[in-house]
PDB file of C-alpha atoms in Angstrom:
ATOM      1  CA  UNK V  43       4.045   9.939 -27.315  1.00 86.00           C
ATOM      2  CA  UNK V  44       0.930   7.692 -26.618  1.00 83.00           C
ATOM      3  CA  UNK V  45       0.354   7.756 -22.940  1.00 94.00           C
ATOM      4  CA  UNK V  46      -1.724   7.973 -19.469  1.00 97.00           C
ATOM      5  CA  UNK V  47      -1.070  10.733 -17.189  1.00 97.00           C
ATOM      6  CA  UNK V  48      -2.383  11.502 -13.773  1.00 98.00           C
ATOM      7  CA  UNK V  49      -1.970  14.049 -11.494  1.00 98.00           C
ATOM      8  CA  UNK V  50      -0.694  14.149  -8.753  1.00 98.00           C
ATOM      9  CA  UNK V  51       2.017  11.423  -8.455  1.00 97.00           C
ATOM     10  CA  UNK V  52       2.012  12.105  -4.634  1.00 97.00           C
ATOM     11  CA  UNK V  53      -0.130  13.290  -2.501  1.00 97.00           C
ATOM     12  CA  UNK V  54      -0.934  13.922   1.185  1.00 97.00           C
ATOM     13  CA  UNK V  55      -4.028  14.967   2.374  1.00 96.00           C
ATOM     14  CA  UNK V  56      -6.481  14.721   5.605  1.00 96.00           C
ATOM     15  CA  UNK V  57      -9.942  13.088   6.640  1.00 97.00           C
ATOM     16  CA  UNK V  58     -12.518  15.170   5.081  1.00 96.00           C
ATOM     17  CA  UNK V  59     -10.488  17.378   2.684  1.00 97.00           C
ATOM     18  CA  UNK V  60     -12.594  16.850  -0.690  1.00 97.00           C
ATOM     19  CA  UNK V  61      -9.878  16.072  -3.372  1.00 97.00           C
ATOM     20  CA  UNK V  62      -9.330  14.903  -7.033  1.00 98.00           C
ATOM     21  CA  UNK V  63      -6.826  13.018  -9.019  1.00 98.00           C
ATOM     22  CA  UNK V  64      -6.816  13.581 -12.986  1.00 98.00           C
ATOM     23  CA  UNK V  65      -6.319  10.909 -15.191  1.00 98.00           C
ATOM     24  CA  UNK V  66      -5.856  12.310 -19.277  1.00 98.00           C
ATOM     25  CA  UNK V  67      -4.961  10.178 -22.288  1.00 97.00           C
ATOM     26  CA  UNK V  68      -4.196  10.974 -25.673  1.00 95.00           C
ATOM     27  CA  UNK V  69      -4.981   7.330 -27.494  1.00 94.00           C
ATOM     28  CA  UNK V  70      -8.753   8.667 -28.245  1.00 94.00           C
ATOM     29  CA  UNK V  71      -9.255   5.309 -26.132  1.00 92.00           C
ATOM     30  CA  UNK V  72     -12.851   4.721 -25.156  1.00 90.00           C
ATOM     31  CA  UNK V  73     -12.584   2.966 -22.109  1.00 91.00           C
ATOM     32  CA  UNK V  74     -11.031   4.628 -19.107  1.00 94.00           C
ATOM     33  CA  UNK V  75     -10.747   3.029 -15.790  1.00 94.00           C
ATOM     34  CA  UNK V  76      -9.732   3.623 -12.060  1.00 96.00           C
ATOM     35  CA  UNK V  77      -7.935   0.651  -9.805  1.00 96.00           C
ATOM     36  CA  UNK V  78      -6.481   1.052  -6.575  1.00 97.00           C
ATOM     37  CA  UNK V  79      -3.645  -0.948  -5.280  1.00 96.00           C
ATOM     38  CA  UNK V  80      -3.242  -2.515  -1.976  1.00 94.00           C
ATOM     39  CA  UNK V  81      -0.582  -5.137  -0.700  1.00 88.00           C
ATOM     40  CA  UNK V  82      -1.773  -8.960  -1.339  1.00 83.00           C
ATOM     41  CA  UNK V  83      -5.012  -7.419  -2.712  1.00 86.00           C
ATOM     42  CA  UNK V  84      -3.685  -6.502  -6.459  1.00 88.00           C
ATOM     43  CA  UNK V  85      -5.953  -4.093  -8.330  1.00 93.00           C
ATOM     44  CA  UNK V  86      -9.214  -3.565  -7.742  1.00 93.00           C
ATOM     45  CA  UNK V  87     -11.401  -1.731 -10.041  1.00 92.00           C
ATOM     46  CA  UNK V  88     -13.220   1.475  -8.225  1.00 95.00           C
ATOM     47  CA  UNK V  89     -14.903   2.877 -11.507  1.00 94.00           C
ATOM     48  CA  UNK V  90     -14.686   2.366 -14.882  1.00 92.00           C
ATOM     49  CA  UNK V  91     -15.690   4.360 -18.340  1.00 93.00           C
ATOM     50  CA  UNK V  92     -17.296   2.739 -21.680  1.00 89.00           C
ATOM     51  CA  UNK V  93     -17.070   6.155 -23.365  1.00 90.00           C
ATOM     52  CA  UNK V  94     -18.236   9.561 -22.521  1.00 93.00           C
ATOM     53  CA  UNK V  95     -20.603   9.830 -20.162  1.00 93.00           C
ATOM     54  CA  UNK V  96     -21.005   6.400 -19.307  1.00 91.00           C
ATOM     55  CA  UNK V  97     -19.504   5.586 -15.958  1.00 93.00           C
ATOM     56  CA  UNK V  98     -20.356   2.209 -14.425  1.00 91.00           C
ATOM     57  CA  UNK V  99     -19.144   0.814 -10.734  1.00 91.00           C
ATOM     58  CA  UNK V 100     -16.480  -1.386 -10.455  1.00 89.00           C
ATOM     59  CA  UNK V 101     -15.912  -4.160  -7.495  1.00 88.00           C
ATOM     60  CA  UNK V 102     -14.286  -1.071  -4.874  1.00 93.00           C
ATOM     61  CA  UNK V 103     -16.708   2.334  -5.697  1.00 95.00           C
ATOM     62  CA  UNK V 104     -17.671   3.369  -2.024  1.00 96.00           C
ATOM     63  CA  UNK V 105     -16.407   6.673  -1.685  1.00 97.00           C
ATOM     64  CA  UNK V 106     -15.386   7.851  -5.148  1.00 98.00           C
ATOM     65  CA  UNK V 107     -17.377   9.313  -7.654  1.00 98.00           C
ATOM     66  CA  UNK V 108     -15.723  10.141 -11.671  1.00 98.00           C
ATOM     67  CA  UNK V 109     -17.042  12.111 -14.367  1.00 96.00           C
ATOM     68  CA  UNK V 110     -16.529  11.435 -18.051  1.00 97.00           C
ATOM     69  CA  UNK V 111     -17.587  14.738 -19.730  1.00 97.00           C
ATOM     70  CA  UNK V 112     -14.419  14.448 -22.509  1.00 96.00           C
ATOM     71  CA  UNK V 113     -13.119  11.056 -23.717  1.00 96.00           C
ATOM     72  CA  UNK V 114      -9.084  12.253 -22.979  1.00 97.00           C
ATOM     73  CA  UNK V 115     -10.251  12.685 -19.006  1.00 98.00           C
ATOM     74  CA  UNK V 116     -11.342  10.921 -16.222  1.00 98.00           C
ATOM     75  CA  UNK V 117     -11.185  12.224 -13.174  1.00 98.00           C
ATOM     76  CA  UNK V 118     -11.282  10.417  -9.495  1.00 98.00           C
ATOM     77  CA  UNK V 119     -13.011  12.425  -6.712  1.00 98.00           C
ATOM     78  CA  UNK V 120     -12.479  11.656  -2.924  1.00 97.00           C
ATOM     79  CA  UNK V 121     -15.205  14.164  -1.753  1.00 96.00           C
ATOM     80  CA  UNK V 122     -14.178  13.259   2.014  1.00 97.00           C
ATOM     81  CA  UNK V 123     -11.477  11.032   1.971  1.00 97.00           C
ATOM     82  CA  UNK V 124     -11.142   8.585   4.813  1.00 97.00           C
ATOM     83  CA  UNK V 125      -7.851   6.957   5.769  1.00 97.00           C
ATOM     84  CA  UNK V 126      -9.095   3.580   4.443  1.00 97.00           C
ATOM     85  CA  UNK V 127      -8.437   5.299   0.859  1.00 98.00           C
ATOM     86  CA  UNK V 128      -5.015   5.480   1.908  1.00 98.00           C
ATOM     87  CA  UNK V 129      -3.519   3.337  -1.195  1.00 98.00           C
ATOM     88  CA  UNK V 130      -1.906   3.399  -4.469  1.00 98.00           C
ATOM     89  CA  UNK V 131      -3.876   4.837  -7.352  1.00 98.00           C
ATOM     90  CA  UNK V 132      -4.118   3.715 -11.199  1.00 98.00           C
ATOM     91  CA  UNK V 133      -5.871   4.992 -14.199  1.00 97.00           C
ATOM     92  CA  UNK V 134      -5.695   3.135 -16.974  1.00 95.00           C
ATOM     93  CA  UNK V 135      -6.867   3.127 -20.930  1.00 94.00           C
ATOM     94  CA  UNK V 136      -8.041   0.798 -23.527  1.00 89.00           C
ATOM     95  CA  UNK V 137      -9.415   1.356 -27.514  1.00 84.00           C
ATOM     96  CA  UNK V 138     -12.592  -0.195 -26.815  1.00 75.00           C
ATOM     97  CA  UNK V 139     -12.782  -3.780 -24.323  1.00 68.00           C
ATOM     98  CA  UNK V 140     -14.096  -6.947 -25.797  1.00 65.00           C
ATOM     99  CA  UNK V 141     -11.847  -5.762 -29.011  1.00 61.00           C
ATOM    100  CA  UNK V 142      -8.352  -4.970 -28.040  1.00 66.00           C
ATOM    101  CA  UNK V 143      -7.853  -5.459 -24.149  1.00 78.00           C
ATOM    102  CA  UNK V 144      -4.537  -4.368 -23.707  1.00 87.00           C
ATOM    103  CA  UNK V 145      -4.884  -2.227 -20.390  1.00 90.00           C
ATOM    104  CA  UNK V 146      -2.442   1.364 -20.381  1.00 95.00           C
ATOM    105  CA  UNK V 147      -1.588   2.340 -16.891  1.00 97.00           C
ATOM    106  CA  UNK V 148      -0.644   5.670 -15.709  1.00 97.00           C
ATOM    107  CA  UNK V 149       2.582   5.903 -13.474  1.00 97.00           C
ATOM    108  CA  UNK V 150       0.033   5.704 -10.464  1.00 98.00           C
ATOM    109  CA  UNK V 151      -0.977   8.463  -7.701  1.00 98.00           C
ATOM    110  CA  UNK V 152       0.347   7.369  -4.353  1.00 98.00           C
ATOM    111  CA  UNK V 153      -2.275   9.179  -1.773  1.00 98.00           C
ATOM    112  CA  UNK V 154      -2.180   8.849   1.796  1.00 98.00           C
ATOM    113  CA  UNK V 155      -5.560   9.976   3.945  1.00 97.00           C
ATOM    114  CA  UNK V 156      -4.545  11.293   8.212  1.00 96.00           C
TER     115      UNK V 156
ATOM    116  CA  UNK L   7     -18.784 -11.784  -8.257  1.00 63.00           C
ATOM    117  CA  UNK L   8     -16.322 -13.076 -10.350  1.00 68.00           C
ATOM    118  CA  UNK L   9     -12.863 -13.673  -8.467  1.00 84.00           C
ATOM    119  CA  UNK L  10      -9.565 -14.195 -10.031  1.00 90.00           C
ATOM    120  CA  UNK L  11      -7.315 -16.547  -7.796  1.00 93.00           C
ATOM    121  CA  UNK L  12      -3.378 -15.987  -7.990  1.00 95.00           C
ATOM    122  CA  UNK L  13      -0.476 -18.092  -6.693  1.00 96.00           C
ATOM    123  CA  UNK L  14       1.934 -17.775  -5.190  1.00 96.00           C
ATOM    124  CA  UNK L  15       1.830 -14.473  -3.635  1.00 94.00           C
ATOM    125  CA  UNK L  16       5.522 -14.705  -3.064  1.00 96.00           C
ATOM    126  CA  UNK L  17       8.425 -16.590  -5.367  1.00 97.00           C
ATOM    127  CA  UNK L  18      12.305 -15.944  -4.251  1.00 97.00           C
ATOM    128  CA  UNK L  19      14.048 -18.175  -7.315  1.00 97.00           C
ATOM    129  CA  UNK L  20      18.333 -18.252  -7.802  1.00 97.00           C
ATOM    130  CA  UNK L  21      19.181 -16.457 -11.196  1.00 97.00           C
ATOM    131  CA  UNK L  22      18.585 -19.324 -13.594  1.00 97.00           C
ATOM    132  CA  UNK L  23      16.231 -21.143 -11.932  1.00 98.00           C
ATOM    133  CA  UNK L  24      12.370 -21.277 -13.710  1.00 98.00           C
ATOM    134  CA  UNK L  25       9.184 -19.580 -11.985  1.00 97.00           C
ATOM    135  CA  UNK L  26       5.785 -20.128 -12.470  1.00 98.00           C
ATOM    136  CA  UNK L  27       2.450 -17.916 -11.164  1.00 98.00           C
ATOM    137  CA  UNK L  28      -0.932 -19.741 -11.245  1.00 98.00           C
ATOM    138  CA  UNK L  29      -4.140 -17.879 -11.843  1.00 97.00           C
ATOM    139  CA  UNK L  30      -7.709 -19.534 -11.471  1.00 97.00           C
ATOM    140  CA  UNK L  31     -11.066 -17.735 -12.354  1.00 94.00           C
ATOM    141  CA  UNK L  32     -14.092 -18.819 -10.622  1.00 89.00           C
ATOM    142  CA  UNK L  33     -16.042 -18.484 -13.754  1.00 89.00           C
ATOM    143  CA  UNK L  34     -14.903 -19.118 -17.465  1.00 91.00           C
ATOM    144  CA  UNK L  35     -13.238 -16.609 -18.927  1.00 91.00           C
ATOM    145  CA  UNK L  36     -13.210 -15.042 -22.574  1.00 88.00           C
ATOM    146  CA  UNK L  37      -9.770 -14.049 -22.219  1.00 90.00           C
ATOM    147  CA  UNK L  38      -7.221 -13.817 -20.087  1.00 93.00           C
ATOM    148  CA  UNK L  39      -3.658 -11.085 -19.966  1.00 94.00           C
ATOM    149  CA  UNK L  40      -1.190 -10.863 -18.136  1.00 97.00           C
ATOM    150  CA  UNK L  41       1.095  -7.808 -16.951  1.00 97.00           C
ATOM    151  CA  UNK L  42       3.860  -7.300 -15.278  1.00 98.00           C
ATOM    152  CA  UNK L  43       4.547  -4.409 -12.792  1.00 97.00           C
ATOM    153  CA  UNK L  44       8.504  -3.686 -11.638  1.00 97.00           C
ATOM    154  CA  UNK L  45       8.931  -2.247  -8.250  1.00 95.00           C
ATOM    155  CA  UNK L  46       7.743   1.654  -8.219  1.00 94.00           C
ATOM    156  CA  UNK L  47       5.859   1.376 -11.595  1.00 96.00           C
ATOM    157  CA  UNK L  48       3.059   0.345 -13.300  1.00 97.00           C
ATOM    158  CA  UNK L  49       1.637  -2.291 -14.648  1.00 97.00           C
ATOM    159  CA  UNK L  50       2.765  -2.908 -18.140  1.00 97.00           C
ATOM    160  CA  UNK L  51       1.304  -5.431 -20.670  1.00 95.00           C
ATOM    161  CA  UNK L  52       2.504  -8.621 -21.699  1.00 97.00           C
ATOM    162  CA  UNK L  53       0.066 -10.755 -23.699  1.00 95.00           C
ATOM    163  CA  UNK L  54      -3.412 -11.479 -24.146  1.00 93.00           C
ATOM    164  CA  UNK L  55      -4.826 -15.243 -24.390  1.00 94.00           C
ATOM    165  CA  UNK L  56      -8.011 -15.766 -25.618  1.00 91.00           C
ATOM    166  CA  UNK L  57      -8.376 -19.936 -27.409  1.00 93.00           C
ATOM    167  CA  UNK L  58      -8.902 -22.428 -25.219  1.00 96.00           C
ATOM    168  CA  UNK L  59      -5.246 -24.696 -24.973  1.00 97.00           C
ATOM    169  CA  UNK L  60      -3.417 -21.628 -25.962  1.00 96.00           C
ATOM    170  CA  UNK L  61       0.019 -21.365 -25.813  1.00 98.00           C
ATOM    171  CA  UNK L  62       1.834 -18.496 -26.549  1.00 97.00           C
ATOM    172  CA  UNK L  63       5.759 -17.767 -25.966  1.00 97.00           C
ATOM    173  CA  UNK L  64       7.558 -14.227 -25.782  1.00 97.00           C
ATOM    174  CA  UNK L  65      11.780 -15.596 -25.648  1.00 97.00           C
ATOM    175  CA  UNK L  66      12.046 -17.129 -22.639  1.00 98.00           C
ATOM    176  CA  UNK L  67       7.809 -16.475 -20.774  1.00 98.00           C
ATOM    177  CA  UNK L  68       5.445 -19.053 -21.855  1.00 98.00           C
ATOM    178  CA  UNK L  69       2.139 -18.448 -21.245  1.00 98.00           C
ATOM    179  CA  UNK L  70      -0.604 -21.298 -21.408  1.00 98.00           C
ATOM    180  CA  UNK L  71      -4.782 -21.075 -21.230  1.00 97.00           C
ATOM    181  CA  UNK L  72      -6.647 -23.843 -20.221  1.00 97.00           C
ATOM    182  CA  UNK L  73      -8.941 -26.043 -21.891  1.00 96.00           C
ATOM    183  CA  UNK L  74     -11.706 -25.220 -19.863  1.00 95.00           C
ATOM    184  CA  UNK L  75     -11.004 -21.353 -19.804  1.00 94.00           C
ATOM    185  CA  UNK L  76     -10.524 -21.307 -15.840  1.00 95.00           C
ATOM    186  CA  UNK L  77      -7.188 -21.322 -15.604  1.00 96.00           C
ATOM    187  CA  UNK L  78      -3.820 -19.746 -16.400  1.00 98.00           C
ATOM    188  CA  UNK L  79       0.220 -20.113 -16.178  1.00 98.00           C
ATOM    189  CA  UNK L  80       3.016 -17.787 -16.685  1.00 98.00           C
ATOM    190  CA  UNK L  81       6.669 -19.415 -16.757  1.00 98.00           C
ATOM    191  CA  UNK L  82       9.421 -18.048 -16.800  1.00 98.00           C
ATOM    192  CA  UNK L  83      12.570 -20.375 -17.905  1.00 98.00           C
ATOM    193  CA  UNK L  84      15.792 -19.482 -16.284  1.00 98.00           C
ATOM    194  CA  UNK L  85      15.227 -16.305 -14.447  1.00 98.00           C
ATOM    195  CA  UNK L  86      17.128 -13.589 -14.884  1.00 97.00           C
ATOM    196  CA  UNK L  87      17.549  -9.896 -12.447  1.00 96.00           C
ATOM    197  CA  UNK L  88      15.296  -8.230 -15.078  1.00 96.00           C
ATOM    198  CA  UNK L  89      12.406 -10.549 -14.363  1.00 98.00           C
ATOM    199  CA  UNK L  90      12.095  -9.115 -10.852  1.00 98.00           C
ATOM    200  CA  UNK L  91       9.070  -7.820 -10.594  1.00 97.00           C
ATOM    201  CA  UNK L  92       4.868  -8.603  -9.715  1.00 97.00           C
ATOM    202  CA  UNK L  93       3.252 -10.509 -12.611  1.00 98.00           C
ATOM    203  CA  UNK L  94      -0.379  -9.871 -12.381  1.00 96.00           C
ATOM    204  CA  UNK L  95      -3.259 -11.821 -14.632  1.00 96.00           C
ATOM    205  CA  UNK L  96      -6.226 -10.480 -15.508  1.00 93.00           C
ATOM    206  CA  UNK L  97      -9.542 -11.738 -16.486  1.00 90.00           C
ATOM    207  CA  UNK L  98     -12.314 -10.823 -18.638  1.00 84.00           C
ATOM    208  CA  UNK L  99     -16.151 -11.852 -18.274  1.00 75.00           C
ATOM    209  CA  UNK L 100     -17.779 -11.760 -21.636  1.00 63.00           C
ATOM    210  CA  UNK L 101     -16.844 -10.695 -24.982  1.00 56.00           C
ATOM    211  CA  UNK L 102     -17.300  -8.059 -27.270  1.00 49.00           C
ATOM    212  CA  UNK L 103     -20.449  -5.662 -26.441  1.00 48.00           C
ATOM    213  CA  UNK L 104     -20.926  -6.969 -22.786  1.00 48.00           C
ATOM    214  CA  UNK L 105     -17.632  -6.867 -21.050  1.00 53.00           C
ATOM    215  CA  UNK L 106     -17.480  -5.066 -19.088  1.00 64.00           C
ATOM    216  CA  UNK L 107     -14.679  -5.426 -16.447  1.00 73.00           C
ATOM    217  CA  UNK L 108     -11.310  -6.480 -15.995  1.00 82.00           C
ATOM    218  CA  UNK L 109     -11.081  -8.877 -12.553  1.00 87.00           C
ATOM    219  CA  UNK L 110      -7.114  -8.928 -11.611  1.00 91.00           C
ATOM    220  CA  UNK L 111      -5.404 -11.562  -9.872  1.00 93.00           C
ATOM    221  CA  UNK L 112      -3.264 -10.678  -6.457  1.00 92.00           C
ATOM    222  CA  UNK L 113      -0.268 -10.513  -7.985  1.00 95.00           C
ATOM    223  CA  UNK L 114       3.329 -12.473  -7.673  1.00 96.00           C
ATOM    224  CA  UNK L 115       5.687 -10.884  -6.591  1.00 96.00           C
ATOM    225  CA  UNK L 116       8.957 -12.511  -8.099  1.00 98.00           C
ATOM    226  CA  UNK L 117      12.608 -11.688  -6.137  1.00 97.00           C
ATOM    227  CA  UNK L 118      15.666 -13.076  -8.468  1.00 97.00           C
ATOM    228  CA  UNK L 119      18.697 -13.508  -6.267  1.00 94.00           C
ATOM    229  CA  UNK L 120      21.701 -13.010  -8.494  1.00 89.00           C
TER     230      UNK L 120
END
């Protein structure tokens, strides 16, 4: 079955504690991206992937870093998460954008940061 | 950067009644999607416009482009309980071999009283 995974769905964690969500697909899509969700602000991109290794900033990046190293993975590190991270994580897929744009979203990783 | 207006934030409609969510780019888009996200999932694709004037219908969810590429609509005729849900749109700067990013809209978050 085509599809985004991430792990973990749910996570709790503290200020500091270095951490990382995985985000695998099996589409061979090129372009992999990371959005965070926050009430009334919708999803904002933190990173995003043309293909492998080719990472690019999106409009949120401060305090996140990802590594594309495979084309099926890409990773989201907190290396010191801060409860402003506290929010609702999505990784997403597409073939290649400017062709076919439909976005495929994991089920999300909900973290929260003490 | 670019910014993706959405509106309402909020639409309670009775079962039957129509909906519509507005979106507004500050910049002129390439193409525009839309998604819809129900409540504790992800964001799932609906459709992608990309002519200026287009209208496109899926049964009873038309969704419109405008002329100048700015703008957006999503409406729904005659809501039912399975249209609960956020509808997000979604933006793209540039087309294919420099786009880069996908700006999202807020989000409307759409309650269906039976």
């Amino acid at each position: 079955e085509a599809q985004v995974t991430q792990n973990p769905r749910y996570l709790i964690t503290v200020t500091g504690k270095k951490l990382t969500v995985t985000c695998s697909q099996n589409m061979n899509h090129e372009y992999m991206s990371w959005y965070r969700q926050d009430p009334g602000l919708g999803l904002r991109q933190i990173y995003y992937s043309m293909n492998v290794e080719v990472t690019d900033k999106g409009d949120v990046p401060e305090g996140y870093k990802v590594s594309r190293k495979e084309k099926r993975n890409f990773p989201l590190i907190l290396e010191s998460p801060s409860p402003n991270q506290t929010s609702l994580y999505f990784c997403a897929s597409n073939l290649r954008l400017g062709i076919n744009n439909e976005q495929f979203f994991g089920p999300g990783t909900r973290l929260t940061v003490l | 950067g670019q910014q993706v207006m959405q509106i309402p934030q909020y639409q309670h409609v009775q079962e039957g009644e129509d909906f519509t969510t507005y979106c507004n780019s500050s910049t002129t888009l390439s193409n525009i999607q839309w998604y819809k996200q129900r409540p504790g999932g992800h964001p799932v694709f609906l459709i992608q416009l990309v002519k200026s004037g287009e209208v496109k219908k899926q049964k009873r969810l038309t969704f419109q482009f405008g002329e100048a590429k700015k703008n957006s609509s999503l409406h729904i005729t005659a809501t039912q309980t399975t249209d609960v849900g956020t509808y997000f749109c979604a933006g793209q700067v540039g087309s294919s071999g420099s786009a880069r990013q996908l700006t999202f809209g807020s989000g409307t978050q759409l309650t269906v009283l039976p």
